[in-house]
mmCIF file with all atom_site columns, C-alpha atoms in Angstrom:
data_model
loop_
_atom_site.group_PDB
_atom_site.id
_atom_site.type_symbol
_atom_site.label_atom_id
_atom_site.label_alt_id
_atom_site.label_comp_id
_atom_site.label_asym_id
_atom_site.label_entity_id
_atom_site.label_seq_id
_atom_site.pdbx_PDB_ins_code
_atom_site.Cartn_x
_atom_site.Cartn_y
_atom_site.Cartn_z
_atom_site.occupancy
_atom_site.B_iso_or_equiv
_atom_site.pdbx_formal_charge
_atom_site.auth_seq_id
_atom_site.auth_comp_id
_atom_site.auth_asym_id
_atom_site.auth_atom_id
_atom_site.pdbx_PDB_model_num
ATOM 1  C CA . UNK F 1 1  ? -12.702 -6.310  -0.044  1.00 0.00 ? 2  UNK F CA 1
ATOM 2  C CA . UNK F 1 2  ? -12.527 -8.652  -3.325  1.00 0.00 ? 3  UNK F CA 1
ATOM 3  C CA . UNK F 1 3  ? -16.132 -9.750  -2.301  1.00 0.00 ? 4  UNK F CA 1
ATOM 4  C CA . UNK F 1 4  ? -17.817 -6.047  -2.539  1.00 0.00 ? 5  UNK F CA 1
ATOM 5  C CA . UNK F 1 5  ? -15.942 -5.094  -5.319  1.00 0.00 ? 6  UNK F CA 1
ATOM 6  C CA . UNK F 1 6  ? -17.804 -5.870  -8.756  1.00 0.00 ? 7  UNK F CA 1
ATOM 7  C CA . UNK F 1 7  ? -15.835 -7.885  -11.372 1.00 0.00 ? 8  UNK F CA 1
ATOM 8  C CA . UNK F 1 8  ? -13.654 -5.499  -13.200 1.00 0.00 ? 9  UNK F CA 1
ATOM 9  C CA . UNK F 1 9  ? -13.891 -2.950  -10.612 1.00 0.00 ? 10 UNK F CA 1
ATOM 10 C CA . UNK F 1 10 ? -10.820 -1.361  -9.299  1.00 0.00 ? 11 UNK F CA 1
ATOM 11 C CA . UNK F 1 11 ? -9.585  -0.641  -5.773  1.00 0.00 ? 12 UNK F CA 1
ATOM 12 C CA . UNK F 1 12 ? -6.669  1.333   -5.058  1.00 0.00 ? 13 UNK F CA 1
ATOM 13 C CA . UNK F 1 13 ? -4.561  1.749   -1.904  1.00 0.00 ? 14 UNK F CA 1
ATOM 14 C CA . UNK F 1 14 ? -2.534  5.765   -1.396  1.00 0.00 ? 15 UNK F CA 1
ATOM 15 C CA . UNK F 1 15 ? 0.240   6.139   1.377   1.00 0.00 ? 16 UNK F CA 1
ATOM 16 C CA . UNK F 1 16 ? 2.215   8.807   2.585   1.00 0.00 ? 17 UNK F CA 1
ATOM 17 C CA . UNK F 1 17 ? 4.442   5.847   3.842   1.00 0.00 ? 18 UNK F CA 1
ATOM 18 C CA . UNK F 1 18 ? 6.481   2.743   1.865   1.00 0.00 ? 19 UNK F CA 1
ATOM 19 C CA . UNK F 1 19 ? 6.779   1.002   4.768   1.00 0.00 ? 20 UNK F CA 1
ATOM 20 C CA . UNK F 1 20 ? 10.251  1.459   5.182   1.00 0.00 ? 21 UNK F CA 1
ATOM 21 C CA . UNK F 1 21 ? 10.622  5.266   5.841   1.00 0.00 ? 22 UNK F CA 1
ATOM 22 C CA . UNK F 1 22 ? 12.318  6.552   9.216   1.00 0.00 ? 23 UNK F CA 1
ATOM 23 C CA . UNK F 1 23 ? 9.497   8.793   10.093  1.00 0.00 ? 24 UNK F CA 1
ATOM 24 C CA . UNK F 1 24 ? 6.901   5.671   9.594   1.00 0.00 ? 25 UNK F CA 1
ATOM 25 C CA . UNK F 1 25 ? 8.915   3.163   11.359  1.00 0.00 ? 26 UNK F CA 1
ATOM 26 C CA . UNK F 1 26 ? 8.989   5.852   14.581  1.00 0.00 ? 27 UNK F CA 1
ATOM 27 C CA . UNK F 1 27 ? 5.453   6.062   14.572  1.00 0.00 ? 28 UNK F CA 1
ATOM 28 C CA . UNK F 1 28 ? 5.191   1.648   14.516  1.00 0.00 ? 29 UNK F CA 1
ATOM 29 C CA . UNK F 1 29 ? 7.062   1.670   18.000  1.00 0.00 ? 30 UNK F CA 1
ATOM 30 C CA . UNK F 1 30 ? 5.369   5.408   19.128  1.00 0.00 ? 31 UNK F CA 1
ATOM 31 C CA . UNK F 1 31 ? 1.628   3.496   18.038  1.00 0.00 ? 32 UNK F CA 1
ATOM 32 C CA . UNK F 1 32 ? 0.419   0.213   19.799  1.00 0.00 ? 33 UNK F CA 1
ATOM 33 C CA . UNK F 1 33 ? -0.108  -1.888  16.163  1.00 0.00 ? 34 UNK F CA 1
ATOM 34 C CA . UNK F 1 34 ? 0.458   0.757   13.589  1.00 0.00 ? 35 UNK F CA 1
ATOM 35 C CA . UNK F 1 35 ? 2.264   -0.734  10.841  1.00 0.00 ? 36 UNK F CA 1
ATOM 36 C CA . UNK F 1 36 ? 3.161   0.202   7.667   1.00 0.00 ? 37 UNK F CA 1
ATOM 37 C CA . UNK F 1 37 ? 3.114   -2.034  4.784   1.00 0.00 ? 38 UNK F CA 1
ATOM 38 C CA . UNK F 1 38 ? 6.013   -2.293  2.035   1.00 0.00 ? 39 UNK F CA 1
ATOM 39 C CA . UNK F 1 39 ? 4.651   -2.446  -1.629  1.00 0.00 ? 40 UNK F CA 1
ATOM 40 C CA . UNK F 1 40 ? 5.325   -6.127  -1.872  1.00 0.00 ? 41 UNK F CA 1
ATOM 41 C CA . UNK F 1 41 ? 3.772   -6.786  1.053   1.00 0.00 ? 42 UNK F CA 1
ATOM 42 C CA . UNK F 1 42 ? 0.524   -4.963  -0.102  1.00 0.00 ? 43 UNK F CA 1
ATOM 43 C CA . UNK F 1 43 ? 1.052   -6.637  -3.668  1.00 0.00 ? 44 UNK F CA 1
ATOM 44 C CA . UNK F 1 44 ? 0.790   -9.546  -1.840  1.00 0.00 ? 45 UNK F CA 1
ATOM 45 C CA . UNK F 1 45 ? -2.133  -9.102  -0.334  1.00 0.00 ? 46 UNK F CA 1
ATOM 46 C CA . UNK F 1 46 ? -4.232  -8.268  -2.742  1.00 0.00 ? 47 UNK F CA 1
ATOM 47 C CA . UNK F 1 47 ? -2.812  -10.904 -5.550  1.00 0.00 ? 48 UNK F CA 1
ATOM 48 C CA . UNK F 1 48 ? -4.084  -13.581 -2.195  1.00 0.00 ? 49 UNK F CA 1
ATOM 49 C CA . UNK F 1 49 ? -7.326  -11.931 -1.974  1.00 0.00 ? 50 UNK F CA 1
ATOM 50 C CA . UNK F 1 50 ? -7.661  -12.459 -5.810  1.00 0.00 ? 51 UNK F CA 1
ATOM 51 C CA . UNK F 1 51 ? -7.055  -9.136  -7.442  1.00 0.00 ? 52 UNK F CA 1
ATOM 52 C CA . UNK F 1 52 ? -5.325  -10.501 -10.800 1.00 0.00 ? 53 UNK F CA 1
ATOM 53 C CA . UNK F 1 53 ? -3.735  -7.090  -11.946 1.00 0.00 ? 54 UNK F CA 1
ATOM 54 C CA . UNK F 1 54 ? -1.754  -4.999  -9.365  1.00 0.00 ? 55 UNK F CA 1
ATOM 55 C CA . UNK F 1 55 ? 0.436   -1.868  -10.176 1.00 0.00 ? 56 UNK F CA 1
ATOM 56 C CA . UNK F 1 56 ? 2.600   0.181   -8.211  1.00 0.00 ? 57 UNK F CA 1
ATOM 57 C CA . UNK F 1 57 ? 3.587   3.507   -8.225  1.00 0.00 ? 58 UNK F CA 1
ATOM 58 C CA . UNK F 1 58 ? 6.536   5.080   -5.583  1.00 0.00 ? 59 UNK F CA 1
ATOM 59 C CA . UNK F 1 59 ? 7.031   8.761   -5.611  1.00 0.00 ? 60 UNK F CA 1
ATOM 60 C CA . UNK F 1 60 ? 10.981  9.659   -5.922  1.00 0.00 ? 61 UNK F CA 1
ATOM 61 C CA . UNK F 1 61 ? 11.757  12.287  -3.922  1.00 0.00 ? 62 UNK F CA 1
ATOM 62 C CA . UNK F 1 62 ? 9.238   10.933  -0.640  1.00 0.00 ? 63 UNK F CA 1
ATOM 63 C CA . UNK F 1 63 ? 8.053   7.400   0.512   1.00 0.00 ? 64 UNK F CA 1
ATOM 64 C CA . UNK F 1 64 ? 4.860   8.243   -1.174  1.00 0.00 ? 65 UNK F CA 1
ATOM 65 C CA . UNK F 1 65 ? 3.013   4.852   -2.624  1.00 0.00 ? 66 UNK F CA 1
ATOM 66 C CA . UNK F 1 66 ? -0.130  4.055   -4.681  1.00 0.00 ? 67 UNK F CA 1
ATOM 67 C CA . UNK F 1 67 ? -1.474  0.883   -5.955  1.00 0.00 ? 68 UNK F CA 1
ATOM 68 C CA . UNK F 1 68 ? -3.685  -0.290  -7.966  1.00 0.00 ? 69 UNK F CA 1
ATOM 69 C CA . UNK F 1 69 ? -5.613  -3.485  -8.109  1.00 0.00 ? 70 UNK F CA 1
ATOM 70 C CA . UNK F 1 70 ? -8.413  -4.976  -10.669 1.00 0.00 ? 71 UNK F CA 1
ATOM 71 C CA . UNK F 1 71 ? -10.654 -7.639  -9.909  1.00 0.00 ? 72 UNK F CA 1
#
């Protein structure tokens, strides 16, 4: 993804799941190789694919997730 995306350009990942939700974890063993990322595990990622800002976002109330990466 880091090689399509212009410099400065921003990509941003939304989830209905934080990776660590009951409902999302059913669906991993229900799904042959679903699985559902934590937000440090998708920080992660992109910081090794060589985003150099990443910012994360979890709803309160639901396992809701957004981040936010710049190139």
């Amino acid at each position: 993804m880091a090689k399509v995306l212009k410099p400065g350009g921003t990509f941003m990942i939304v989830n209905e799941s934080d990776g660590t939700d009951e409902t999302s974890l059913k669906f991993e063993k229900i799904i042959d190789g679903m699985k559902c990322h934590t937000i440090e595990e998708i920080e992660e990622a992109l910081k090794s694919a060589g985003f150099s800002k990443v910012k994360s976002d979890h709803y309160k109330s639901k396992p809701w997730i957004t981040v936010i990466a710049k190139k």
